[in-house]
Short mmCIF file of C-alpha atoms and ligand atoms in Angstrom, two decimals:
data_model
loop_
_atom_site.label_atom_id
_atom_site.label_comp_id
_atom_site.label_asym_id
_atom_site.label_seq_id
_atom_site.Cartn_x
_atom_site.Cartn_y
_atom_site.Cartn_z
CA UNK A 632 -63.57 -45.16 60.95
CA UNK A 633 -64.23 -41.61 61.50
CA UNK A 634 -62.63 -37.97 60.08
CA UNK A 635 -62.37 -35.56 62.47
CA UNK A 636 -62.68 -31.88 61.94
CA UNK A 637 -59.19 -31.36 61.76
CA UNK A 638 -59.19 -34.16 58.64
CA UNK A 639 -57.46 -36.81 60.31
CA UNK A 640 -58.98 -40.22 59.91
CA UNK A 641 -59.59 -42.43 63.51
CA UNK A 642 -59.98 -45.76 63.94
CA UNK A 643 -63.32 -46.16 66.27
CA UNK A 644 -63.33 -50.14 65.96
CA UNK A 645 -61.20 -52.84 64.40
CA UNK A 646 -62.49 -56.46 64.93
CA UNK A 647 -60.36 -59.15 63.58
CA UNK A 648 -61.32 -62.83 63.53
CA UNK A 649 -58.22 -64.94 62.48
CA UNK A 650 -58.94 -68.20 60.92
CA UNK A 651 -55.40 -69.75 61.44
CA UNK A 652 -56.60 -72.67 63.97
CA UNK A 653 -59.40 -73.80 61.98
CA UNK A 654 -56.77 -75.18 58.60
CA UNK A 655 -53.97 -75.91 61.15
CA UNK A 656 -54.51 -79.39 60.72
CA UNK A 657 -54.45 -79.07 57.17
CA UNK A 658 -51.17 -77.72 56.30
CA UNK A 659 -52.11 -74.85 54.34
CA UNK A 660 -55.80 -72.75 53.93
CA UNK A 661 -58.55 -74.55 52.65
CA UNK A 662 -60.77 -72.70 50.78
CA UNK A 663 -64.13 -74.41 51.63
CA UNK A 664 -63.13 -73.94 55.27
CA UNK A 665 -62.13 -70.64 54.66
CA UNK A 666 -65.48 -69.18 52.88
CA UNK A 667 -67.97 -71.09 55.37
CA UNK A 668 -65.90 -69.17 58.39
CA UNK A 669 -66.60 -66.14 56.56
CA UNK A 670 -69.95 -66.52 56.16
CA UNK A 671 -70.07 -67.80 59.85
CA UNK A 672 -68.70 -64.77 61.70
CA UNK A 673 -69.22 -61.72 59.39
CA UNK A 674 -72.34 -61.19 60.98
CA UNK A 675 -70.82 -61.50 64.61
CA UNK A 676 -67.67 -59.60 63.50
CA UNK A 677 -70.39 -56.43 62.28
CA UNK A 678 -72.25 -56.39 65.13
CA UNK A 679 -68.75 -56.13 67.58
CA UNK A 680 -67.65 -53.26 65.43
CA UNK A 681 -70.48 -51.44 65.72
CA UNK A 682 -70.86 -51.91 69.31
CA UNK A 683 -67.27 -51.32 70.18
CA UNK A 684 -67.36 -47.96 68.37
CA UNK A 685 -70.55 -47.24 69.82
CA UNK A 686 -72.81 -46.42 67.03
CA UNK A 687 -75.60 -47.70 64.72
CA UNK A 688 -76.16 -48.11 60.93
CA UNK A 689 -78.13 -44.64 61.63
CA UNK A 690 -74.91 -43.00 62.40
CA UNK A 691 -72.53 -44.16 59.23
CA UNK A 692 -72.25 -42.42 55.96
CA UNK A 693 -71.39 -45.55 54.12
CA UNK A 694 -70.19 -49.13 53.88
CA UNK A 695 -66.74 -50.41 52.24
CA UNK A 696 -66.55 -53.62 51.86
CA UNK A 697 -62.90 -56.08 49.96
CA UNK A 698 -64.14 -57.15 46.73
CA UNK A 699 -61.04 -58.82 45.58
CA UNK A 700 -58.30 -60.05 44.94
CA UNK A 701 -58.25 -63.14 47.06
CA UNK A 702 -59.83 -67.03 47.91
CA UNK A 703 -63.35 -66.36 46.21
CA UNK A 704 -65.56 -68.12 48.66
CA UNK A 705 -64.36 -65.67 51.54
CA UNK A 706 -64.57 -62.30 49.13
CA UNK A 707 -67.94 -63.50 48.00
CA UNK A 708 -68.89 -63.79 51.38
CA UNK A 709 -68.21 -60.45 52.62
CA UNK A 710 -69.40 -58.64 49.29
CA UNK A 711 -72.56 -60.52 49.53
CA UNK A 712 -73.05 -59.25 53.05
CA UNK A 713 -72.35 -55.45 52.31
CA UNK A 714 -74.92 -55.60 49.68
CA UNK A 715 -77.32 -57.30 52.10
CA UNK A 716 -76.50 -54.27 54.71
CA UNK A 717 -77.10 -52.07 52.03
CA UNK A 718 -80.44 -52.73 50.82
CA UNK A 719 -81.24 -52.88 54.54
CA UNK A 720 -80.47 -49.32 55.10
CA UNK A 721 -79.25 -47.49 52.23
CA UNK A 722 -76.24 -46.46 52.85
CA UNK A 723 -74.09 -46.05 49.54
CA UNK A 724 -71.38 -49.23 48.55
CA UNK A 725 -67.85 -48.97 47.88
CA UNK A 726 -66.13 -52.52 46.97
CA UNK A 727 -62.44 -52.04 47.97
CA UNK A 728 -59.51 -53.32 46.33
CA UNK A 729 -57.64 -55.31 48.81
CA UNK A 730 -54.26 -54.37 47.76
CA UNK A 731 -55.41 -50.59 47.90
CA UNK A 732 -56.24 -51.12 51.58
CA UNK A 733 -52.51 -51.93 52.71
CA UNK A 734 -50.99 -49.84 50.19
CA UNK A 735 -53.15 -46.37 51.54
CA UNK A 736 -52.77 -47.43 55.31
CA UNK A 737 -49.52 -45.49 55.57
CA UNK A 738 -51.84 -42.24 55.50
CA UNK A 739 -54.04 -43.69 57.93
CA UNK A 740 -51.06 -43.98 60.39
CA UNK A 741 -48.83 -41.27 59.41
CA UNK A 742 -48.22 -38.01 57.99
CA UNK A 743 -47.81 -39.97 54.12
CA UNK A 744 -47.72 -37.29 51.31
CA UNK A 745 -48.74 -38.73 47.59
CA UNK A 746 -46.68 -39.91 45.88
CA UNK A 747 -44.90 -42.21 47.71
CA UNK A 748 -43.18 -45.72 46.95
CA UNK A 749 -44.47 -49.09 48.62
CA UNK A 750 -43.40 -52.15 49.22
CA UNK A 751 -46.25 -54.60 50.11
CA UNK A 752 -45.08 -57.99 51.50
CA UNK A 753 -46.67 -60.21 53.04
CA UNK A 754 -48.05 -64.24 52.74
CA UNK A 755 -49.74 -63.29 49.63
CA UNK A 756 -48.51 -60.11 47.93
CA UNK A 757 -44.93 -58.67 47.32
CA UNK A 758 -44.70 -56.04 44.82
CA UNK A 759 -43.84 -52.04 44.53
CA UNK A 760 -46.56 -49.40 43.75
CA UNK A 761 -45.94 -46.11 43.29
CA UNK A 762 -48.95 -44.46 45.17
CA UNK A 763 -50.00 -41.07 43.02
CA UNK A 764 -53.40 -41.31 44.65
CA UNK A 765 -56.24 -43.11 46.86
CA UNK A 766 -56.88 -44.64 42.99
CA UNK A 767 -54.39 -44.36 41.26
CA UNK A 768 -51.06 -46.78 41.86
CA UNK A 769 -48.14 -47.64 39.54
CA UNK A 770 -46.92 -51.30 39.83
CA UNK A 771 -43.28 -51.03 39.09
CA UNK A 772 -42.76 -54.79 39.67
CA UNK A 773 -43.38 -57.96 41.77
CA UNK A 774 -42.75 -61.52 42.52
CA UNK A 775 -42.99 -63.81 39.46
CA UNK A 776 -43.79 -66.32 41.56
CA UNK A 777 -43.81 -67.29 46.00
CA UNK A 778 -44.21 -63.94 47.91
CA UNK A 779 -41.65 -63.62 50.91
CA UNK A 780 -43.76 -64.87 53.67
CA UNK A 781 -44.97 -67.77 51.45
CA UNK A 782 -41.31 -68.65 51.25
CA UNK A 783 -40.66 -68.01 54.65
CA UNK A 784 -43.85 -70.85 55.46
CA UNK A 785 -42.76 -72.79 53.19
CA UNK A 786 -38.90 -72.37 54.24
CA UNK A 787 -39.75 -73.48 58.23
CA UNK A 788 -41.88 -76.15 57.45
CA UNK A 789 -38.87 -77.79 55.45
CA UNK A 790 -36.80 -77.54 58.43
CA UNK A 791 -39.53 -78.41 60.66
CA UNK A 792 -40.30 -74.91 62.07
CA UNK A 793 -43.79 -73.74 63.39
CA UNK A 794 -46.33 -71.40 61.28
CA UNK A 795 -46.44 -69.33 61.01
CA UNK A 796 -43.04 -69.60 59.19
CA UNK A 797 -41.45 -66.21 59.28
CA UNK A 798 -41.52 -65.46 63.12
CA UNK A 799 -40.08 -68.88 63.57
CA UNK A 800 -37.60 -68.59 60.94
CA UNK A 801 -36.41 -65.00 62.41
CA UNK A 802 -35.92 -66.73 66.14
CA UNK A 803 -34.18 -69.27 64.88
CA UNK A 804 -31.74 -67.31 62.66
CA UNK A 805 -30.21 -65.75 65.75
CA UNK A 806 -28.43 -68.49 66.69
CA UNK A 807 -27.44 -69.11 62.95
CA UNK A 808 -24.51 -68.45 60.63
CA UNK A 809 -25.73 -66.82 57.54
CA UNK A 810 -22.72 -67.41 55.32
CA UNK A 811 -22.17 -71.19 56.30
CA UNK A 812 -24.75 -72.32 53.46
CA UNK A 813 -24.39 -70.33 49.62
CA UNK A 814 -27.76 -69.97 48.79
CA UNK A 815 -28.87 -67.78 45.63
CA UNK A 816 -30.10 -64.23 44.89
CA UNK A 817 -32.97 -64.70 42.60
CA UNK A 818 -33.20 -62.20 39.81
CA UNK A 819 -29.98 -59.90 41.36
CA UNK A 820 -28.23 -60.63 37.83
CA UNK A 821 -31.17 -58.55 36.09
CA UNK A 822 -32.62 -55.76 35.41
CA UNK A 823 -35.73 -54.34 36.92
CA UNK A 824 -37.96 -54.59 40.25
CA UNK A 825 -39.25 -58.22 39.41
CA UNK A 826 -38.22 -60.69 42.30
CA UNK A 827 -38.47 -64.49 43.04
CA UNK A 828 -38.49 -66.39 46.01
CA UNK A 829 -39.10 -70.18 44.62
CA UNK A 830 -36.07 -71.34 43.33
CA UNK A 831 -34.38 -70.15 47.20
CA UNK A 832 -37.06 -72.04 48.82
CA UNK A 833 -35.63 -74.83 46.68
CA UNK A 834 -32.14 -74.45 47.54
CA UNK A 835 -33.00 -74.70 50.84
CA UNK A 836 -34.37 -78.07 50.32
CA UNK A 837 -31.87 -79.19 48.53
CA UNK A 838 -28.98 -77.70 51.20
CA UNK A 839 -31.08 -79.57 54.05
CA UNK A 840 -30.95 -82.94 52.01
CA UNK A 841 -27.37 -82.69 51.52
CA UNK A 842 -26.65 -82.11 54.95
CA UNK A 843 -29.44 -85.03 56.57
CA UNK A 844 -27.59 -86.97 54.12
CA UNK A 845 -24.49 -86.53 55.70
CA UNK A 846 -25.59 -86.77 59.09
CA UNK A 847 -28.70 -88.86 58.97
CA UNK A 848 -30.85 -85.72 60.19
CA UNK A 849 -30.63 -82.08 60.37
CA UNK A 850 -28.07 -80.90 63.20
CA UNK A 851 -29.78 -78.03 65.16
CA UNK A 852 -26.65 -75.87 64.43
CA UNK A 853 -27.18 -76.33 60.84
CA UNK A 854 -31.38 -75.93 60.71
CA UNK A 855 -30.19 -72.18 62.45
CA UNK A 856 -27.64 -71.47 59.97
CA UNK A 857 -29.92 -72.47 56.85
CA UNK A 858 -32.28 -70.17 58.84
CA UNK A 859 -30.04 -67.26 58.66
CA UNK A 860 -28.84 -67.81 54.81
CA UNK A 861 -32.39 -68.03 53.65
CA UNK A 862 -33.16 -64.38 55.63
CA UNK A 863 -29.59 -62.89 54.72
CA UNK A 864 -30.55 -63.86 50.80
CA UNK A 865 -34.64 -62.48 51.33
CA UNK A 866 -33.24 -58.90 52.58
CA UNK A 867 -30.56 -58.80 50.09
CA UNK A 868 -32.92 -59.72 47.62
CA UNK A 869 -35.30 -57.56 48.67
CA UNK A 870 -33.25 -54.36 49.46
CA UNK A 871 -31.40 -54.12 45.67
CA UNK A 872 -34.80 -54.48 44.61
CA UNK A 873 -36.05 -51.50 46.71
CA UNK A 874 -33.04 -49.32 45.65
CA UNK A 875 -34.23 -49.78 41.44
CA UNK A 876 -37.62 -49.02 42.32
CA UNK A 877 -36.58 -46.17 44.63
CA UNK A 878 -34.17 -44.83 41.61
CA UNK A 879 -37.35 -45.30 39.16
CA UNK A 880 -39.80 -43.45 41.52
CA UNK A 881 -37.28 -40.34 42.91
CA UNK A 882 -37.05 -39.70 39.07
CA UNK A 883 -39.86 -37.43 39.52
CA UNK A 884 -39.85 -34.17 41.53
CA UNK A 885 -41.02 -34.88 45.00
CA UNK A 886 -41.51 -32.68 47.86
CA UNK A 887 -41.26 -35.65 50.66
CA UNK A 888 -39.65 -38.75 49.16
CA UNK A 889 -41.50 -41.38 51.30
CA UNK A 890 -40.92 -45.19 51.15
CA UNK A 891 -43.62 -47.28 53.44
CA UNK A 892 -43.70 -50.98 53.55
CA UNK A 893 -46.82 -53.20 55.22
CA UNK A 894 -47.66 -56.78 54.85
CA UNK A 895 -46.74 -59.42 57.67
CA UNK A 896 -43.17 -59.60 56.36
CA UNK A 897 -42.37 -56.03 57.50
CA UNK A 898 -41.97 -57.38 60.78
CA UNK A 899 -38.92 -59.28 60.58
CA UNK A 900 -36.29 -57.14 62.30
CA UNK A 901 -33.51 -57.91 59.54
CA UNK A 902 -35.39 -57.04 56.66
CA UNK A 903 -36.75 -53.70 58.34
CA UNK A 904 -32.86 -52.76 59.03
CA UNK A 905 -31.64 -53.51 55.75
CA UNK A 906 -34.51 -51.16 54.11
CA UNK A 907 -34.08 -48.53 57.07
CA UNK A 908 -30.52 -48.39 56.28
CA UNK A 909 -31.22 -47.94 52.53
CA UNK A 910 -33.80 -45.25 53.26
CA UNK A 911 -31.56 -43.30 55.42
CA UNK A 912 -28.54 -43.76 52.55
CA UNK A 913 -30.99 -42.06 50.00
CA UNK A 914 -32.06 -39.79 51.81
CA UNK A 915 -35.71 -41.52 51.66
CA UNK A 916 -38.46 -40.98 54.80
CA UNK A 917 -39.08 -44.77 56.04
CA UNK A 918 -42.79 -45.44 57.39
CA UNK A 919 -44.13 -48.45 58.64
CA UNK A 920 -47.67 -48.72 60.14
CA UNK A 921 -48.00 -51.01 63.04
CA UNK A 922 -48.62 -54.80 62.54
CA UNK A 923 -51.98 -54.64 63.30
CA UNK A 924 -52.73 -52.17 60.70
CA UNK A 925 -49.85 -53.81 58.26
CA UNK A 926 -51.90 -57.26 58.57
CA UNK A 927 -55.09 -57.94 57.35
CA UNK A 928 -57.93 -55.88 58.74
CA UNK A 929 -61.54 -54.24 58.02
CA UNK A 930 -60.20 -50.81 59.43
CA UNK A 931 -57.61 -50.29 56.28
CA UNK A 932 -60.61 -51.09 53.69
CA UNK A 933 -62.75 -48.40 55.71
CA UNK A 934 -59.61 -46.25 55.20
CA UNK A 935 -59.41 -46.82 51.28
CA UNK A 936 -63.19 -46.26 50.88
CA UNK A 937 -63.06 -42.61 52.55
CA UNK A 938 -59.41 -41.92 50.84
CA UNK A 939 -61.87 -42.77 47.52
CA UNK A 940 -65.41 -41.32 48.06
CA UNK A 941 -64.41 -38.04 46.73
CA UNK A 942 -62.81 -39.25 43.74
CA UNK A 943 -64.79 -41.88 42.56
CA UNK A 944 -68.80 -42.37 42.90
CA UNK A 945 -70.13 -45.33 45.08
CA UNK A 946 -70.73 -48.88 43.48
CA UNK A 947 -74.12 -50.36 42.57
CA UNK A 948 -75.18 -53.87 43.30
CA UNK A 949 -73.67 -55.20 39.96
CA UNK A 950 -70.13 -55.19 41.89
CA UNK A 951 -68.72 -58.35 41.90
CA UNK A 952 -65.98 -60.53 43.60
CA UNK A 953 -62.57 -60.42 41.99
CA UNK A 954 -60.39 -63.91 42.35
CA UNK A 955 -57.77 -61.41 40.86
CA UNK A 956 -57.73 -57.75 40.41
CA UNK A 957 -54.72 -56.28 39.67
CA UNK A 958 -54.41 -52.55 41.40
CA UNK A 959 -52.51 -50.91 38.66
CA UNK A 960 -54.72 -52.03 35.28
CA UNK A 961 -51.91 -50.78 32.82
CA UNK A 962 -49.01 -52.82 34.22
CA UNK A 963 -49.32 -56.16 31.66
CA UNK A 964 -50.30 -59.13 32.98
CA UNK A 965 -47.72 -62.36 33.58
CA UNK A 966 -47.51 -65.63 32.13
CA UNK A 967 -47.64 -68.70 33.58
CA UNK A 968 -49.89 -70.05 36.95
CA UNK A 969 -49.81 -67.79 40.07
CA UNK A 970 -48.48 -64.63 38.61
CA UNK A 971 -51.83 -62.95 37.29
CA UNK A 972 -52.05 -60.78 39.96
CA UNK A 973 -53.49 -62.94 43.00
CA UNK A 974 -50.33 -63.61 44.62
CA UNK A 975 -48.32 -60.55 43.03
O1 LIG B 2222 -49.84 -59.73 55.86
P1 LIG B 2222 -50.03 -61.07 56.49
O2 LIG B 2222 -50.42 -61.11 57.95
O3 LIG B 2222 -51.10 -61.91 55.74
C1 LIG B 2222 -51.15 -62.04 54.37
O4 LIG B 2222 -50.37 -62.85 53.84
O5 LIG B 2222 -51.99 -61.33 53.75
O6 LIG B 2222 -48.63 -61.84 56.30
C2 LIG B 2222 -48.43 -63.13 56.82
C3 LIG B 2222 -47.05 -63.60 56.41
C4 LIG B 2222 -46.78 -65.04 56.77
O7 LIG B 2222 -46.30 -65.71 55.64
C5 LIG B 2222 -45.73 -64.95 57.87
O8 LIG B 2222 -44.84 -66.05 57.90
C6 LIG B 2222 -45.01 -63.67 57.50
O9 LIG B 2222 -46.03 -62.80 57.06
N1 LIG B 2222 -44.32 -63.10 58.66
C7 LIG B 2222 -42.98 -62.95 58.72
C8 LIG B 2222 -42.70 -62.46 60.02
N2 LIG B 2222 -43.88 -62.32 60.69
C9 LIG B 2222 -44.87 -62.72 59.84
N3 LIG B 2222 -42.03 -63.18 57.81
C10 LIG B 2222 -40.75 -62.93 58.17
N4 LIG B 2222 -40.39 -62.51 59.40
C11 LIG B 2222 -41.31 -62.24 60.36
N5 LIG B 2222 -40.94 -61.81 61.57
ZN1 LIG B 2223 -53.41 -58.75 52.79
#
């Protein structure tokens, strides 16, 4: 990652190395597998971003590195490296909220003024921040307990879909009837930005019991149309939530009133319609960076870490690993398993 003269912030390399085929066979991530990958490839994954954007650790004024919130092993892994390349060369440390990586990336990609509202959803996260600055973010609310794309896993493995889920889902919603099935609207009936996707990942279930039951299986016509209910409810869930938390955040007096979303979930086509439309009815600018930036990826923490270095002095070999680290330390923290901050 590099800032040109002219300010702008480029991308010079951006190495990913998924993990997805190495816990297929399990059903789900498993966290031993995940850390030893980590500390299997960060190495390799270092070296081919350094040779892709042709340079050297003599050329670099410093090295970000995600120091939470996520599966331990695989943060401790990566934090354990940066402080490795650190004492090698010197260079000063800046451990990276993970969160604060998607939820700057907007400014990366486009012309994003502070403050501006986000929506972050993806397998892990799904909440709104009001971005005032690089570190400084207001959680206005969240999931209390699935995120969207955890749902939408969750929803196609029920109906014996493909992961990941929510591509699969979205295909095979196109040949469904989304009003065929009445599924619920978690949370509609109250007040506030909070959301919840579990108890419509259980209706689902129940729904595709009923209807095996009835014709000893699940009736391609009817796995399409409990395809479509589920994504009709998830946008309309999702885009009444949206409007509160864009009431709550044009409140103040903004020059460009800017909603972005990111996370994996921004891709499905409905859900990005349903907010565009809302955007456009407020009178909102909509911004979405491109998937690869919107997924998981080194470049974004890069892009936090020089968004911070002004405003905040480098990190000493104390910093830790965070299993959770909630972005916005004010907002109070929520009861009950899952809902600490990890997953919200
Ligand atoms: O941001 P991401 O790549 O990884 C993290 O979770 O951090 O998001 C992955 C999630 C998965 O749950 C996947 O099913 C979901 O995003 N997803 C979608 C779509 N594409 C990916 N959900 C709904 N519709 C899609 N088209
Ligand atoms: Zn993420």
């Amino acid at each position: 990652m590099r800032r040109d003269v002219g300010g702008q912030a480029r991308v010079l390399s951006s190495v990913v190395h998924g993990q997805t085929q190495l816990h297929a066979a399990f059903g789900g991530v498993v966290p031993e597998i995940a850390a030893r990958a980590h500390a299997e490839m960060l190495d390799h994954c270092v070296e081919q971003a350094l040779i892709q954007a042709n340079c050297t650790f003599l050329s670099i004024d410093a090295i970000a590195v995600t120091a939470g919130p996520g599966l331990i092993g695989g943060v401790v892994s990566g934090v354990m490296c940066a402080k490795g390349l650190v004492a090698a060369t010197g260079l000063p440390l800046y451990g990276i909220n993970h969160l604060a990586g998607h939820a700057l990336t907007p400014r990366l990609t486009d012309d994003v003024v502070y403050p501006y509202l986000m929506l972050l959803v993806s397998g892990g996260h799904c909440q709104f921040l009001m971005v005032d600055g690089p570190n400084n973010f207001t959680r206005l609310g969240g999931t209390i307990d699935d995120a969207p794309g955890e749902a939408f896993d969750k929803v196609a493995r029920l109906l014996g879909l493909p992961q990941p889920g929510g591509p699969a889902v979205e295909t095979a919603a196109l040949q469904g009837k989304a009003d065929r099935f009445a599924l619920p609207r978690p949370l509609l009936d109250r007040p506030g930005c909070d959301m919840s996707f579990s108890g419509l990942k259980t209706a689902v279930l129940r729904t595709r019991d009923a209807v095996a039951a009835e014709h000893g299986g699940l009736p391609e016509a009817a796995q399409a149309d409990l395809c479509a209910g589920f994504q009709a409810a998830v946008v309309d869930v999702l885009v009444e939530k949206t409007r509160r938390a864009l009431a709550i955040y044009l409140d103040a007096d903004l020059s460009e009133p800017t909603l972005c979303v990111a996370g994996g979930v921004a891709a499905n086509s409905q859900i990005r319609a349903g907010l565009e439309a809302l955007c456009a009815n407020m009178a909102v600018k909509f911004s979405a960076p491109p998937l690869a930036l919107c997924t998981d990826n080194a470049a974004m923490i890069a892009f936090a870490a020089m968004e911070q270095m002004g405003a905040r002095p480098a990190d000493g070999f104390e910093l830790s690993a965070r299993p959770r680290w909630p972005l916005d330390g004010t907002s109070p923290g929520m009861l009950g398993s899952g809902k600490k901050g990890a997953k919200a």
